[in-house]
Short mmCIF file of C-alpha atoms in Angstrom, two decimals:
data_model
loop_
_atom_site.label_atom_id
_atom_site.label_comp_id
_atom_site.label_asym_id
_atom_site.label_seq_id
_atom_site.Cartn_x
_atom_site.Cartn_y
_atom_site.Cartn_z
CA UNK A 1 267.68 119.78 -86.72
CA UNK A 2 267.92 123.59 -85.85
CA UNK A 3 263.99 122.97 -84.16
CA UNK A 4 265.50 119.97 -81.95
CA UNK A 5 268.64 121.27 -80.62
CA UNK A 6 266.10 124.26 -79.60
CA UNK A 7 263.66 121.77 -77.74
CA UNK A 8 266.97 120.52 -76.32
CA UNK A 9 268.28 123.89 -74.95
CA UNK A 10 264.44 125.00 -73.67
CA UNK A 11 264.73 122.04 -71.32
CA UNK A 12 268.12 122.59 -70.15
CA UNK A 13 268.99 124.00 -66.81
CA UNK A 14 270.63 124.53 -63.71
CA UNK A 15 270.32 121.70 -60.84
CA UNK A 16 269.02 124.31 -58.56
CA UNK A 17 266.80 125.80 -60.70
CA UNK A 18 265.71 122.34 -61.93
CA UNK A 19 264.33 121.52 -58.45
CA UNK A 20 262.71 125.06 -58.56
CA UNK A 21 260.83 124.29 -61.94
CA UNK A 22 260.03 121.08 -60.68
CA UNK A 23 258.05 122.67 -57.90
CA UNK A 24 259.82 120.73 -54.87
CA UNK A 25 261.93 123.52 -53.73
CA UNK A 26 262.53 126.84 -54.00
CA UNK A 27 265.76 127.96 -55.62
CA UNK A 28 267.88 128.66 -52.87
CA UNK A 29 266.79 125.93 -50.67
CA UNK A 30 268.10 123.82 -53.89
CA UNK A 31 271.17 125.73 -53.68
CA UNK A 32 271.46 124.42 -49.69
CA UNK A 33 270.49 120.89 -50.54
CA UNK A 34 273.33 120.52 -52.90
CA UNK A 35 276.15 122.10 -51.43
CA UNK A 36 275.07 119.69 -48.41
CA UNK A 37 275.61 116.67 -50.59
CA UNK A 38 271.78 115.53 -50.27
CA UNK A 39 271.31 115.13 -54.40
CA UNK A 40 272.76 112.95 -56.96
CA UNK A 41 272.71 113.69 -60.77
CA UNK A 42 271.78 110.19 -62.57
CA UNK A 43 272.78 108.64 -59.36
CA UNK A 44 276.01 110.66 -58.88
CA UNK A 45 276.21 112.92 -56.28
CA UNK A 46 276.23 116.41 -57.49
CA UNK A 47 277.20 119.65 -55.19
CA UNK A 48 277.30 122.18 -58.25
CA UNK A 49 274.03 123.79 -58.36
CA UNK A 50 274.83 125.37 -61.64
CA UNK A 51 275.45 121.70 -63.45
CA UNK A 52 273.45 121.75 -66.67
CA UNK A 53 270.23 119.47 -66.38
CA UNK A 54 268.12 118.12 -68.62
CA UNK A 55 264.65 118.24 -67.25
CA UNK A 56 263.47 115.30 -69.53
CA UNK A 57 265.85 112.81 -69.88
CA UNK A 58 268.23 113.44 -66.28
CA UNK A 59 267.78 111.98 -63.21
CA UNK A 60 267.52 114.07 -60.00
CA UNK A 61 267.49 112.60 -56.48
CA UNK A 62 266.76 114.14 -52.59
CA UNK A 63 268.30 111.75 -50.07
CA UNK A 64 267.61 108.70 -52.57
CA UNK A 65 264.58 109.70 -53.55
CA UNK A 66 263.86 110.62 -56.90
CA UNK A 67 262.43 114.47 -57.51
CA UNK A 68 259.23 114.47 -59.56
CA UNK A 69 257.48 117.26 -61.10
CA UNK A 70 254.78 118.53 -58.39
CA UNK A 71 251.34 119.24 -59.59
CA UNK A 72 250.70 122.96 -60.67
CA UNK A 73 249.23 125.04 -58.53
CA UNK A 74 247.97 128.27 -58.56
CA UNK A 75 246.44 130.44 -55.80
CA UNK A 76 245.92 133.98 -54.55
CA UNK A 77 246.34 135.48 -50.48
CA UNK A 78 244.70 138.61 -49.05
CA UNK A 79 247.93 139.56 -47.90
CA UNK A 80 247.77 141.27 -43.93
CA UNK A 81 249.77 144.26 -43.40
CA UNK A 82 252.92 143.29 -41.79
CA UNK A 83 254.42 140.70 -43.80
CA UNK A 84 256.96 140.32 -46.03
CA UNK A 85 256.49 138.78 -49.20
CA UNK A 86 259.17 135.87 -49.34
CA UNK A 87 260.00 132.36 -48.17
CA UNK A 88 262.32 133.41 -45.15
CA UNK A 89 263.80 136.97 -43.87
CA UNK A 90 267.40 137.57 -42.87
CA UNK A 91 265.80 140.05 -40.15
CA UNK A 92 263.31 137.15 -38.57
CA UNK A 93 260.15 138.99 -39.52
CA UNK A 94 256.73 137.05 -40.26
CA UNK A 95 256.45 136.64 -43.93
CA UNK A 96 253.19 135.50 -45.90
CA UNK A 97 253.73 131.54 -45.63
CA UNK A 98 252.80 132.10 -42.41
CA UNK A 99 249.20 132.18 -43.86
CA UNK A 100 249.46 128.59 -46.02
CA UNK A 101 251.69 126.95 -42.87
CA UNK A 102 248.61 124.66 -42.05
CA UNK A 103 247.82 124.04 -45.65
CA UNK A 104 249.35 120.95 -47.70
CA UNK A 105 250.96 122.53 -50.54
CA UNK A 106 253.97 121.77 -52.50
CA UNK A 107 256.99 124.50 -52.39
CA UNK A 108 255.50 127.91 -54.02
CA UNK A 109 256.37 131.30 -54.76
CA UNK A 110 255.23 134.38 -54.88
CA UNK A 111 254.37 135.93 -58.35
CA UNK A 112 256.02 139.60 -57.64
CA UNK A 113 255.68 141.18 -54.20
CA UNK A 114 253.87 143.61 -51.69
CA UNK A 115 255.93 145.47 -49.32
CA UNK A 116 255.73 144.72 -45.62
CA UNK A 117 253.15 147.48 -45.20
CA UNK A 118 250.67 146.67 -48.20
CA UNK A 119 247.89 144.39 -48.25
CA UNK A 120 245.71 142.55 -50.96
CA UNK A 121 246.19 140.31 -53.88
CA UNK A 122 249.16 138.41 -53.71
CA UNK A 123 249.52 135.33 -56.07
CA UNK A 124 251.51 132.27 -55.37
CA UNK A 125 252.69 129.35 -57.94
CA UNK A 126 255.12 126.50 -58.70
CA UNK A 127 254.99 127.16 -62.03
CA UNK A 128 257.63 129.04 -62.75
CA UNK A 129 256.65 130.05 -66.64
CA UNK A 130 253.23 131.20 -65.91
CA UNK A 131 254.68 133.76 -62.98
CA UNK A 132 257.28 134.64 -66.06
CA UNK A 133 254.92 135.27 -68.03
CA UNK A 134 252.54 137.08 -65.85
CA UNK A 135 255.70 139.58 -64.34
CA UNK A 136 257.62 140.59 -67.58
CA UNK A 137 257.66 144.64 -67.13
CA UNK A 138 257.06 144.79 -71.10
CA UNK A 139 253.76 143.57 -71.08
CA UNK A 140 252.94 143.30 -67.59
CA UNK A 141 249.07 143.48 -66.54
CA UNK A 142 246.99 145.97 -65.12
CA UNK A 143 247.48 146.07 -61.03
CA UNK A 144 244.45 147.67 -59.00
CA UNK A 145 245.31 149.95 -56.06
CA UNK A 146 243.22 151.23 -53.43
CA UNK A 147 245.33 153.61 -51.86
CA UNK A 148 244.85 156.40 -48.55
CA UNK A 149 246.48 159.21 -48.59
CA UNK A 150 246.98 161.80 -45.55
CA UNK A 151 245.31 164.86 -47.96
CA UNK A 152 242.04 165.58 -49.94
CA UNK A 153 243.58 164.67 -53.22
CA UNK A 154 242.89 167.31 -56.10
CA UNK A 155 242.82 167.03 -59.89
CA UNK A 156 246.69 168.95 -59.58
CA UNK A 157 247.89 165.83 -57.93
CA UNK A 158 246.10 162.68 -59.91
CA UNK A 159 247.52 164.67 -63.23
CA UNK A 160 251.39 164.89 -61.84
CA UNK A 161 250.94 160.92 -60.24
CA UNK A 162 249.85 160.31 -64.31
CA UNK A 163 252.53 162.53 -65.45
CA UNK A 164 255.18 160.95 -63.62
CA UNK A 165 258.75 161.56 -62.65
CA UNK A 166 262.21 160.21 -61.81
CA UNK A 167 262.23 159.01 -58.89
CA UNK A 168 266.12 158.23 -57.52
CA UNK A 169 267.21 156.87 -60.96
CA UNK A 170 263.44 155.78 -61.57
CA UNK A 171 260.55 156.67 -63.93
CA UNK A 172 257.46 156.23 -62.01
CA UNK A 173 254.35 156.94 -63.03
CA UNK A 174 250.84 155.47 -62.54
CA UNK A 175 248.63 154.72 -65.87
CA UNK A 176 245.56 155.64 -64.47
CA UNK A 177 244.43 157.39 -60.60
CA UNK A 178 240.97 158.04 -60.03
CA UNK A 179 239.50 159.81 -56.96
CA UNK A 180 237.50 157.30 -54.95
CA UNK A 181 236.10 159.06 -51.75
CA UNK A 182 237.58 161.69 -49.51
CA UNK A 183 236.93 162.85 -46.03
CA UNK A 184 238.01 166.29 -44.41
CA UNK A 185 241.67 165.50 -44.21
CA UNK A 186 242.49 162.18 -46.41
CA UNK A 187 241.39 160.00 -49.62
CA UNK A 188 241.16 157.45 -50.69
CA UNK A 189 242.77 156.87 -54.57
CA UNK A 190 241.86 154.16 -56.62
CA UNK A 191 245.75 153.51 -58.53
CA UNK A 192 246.65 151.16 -61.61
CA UNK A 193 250.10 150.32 -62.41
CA UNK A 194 251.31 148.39 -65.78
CA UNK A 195 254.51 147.46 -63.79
CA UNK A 196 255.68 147.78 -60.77
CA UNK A 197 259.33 148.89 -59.50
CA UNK A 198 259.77 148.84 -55.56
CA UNK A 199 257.87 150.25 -53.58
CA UNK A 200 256.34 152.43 -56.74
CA UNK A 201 253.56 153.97 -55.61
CA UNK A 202 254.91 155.05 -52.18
CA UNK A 203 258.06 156.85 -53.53
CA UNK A 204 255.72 158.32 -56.45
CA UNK A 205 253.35 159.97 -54.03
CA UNK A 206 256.09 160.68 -51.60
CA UNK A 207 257.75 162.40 -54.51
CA UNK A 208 255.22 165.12 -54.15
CA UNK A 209 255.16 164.83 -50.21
CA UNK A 210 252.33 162.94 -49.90
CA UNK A 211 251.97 160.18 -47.47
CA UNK A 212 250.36 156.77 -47.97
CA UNK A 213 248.18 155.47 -45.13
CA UNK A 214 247.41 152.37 -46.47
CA UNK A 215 247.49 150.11 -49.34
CA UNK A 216 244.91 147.54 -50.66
CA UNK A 217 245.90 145.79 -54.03
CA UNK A 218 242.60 144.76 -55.21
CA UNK A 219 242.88 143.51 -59.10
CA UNK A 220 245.37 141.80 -61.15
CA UNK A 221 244.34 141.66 -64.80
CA UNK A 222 240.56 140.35 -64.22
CA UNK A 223 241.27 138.39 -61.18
CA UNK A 224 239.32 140.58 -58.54
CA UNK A 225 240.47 140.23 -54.43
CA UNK A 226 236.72 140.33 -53.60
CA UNK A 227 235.07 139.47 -50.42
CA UNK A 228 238.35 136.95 -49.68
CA UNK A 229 239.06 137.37 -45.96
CA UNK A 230 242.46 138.93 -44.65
CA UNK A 231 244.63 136.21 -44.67
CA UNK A 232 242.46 133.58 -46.42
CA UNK A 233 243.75 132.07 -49.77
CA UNK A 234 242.06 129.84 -52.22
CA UNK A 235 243.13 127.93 -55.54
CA UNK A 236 242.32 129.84 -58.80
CA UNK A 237 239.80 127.81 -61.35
CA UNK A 238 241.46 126.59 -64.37
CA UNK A 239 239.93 129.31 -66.48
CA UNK A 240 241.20 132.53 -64.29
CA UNK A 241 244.40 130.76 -64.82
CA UNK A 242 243.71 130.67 -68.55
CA UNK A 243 242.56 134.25 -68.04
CA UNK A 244 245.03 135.98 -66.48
CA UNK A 245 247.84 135.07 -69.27
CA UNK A 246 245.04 135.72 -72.34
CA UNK A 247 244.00 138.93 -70.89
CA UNK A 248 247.88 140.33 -70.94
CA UNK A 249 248.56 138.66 -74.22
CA UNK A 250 245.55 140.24 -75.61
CA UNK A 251 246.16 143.45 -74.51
CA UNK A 252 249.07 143.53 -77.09
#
């Protein structure tokens, strides 16, 4: 009994969130299409986008038509410098659906972020589990870095960016920096992060006054960025989406 009413709470959730899980929405555009009176709850209408759901046995409708579970899809952007990483922007500013607009894809999110100035990897999904699993801090995956900095970076600094600090109320640290190449006055810094607070490795360099002139993320876990063009994205295989979870599961 105990094992049931746990398969029954698993698949129990809120309306909003429902649509969000099913992969036809994103949360808060759930949130707008019930408040607007566009979906009935086993052919009620609902406008509570908290109302408990059950995924398997409830019925969910969008203007009369009922919401079914969109196929899974998984896929990775070379992200362009200038974008912000989500849906829409209070401020108006380009974000990175720009780059899927002419693609036919169901409603996705990103799996964590890259600030407007970074570039590189950015994963996107419906499935909501698999981006769980993939961004819980605890046993997050390795994240690859390629990073420029305005100075020839010495041994001093890649020991104190290891070392780490508090950073306004945060501990930042990186797990491993490695010198790549250098010129006369910058470097380049090859940076991997277990987990990644905002804007991380910016604040931890700017901790010790160092500037970052650009950012390249170019590994999650074993999915490399590779020779994917700026602002390209493709669909993952099946097994880097196997991978990816094995590789952080393994890893503990």
């Amino acid at each position: 009994m105990a094992a049931n009413k746990n398969s029954s709470s698993a698949r129990r959730t809120g309306l909003a969130r429902a649509l969000s899980k099913l992969g036809f929405c994103s949360r808060s555009q759930g949130r707008e299409f019930i408040r607007a009176g566009r979906v009935r709850l086993n052919g009620k209408p609902c406008r509570d986008p908290e109302h408990w759901v059950d995924l398997k046995h409830d019925r969910i409708e969008l203007d009369s038509q009922v919401v079914h579970a969109a196929p899974k899809v998984y896929l990775m952007l070379n992200k362009p410098g200038g974008l912000v990483s989500t849906a829409s922007d209070e401020q108006g500013r380009p974000t990175v659906f720009e780059c899927l607009a002419d693609a036919k894809l169901p409603a996705l999110a990103p799996v964590g972020r890259l600030d407007k100035a970074s570039e590189g990897l950015l994963l996107f999904t419906n499935d909501t589990a698999w981006a769980n699993r993939l961004t819980t801090p605890a046993i997050g995956l390795e994240k690859v870095y390629h990073v420029q900095v305005d100075r020839v970076a010495d041994q001093n600094l890649i020991d104190r960016t290891q070392h780490g600090l508090n950073v306004d109320g945060d501990f930042l640290a990186a797990k491993r920096v490695t010198l790549l190449r250098h010129g006369s006055r910058n470097s380049w810094l090859e940076v991997v992060l277990t987990e990644g607070k905002n804007r991380h490795i910016r604040r931890l360099l700017g901790a010790f006054d160092v500037a970052v002139l650009r950012l390249v993320r170019v590994a999650i876990g074993t999915l490399q960025l590779g020779d994917l063009a700026k602002g390209s994205f493709r669909h993952l295989t099946e097994r880097e989406v196997r991978t990816l979870v094995l590789a952080k599961e393994t890893e503990h």
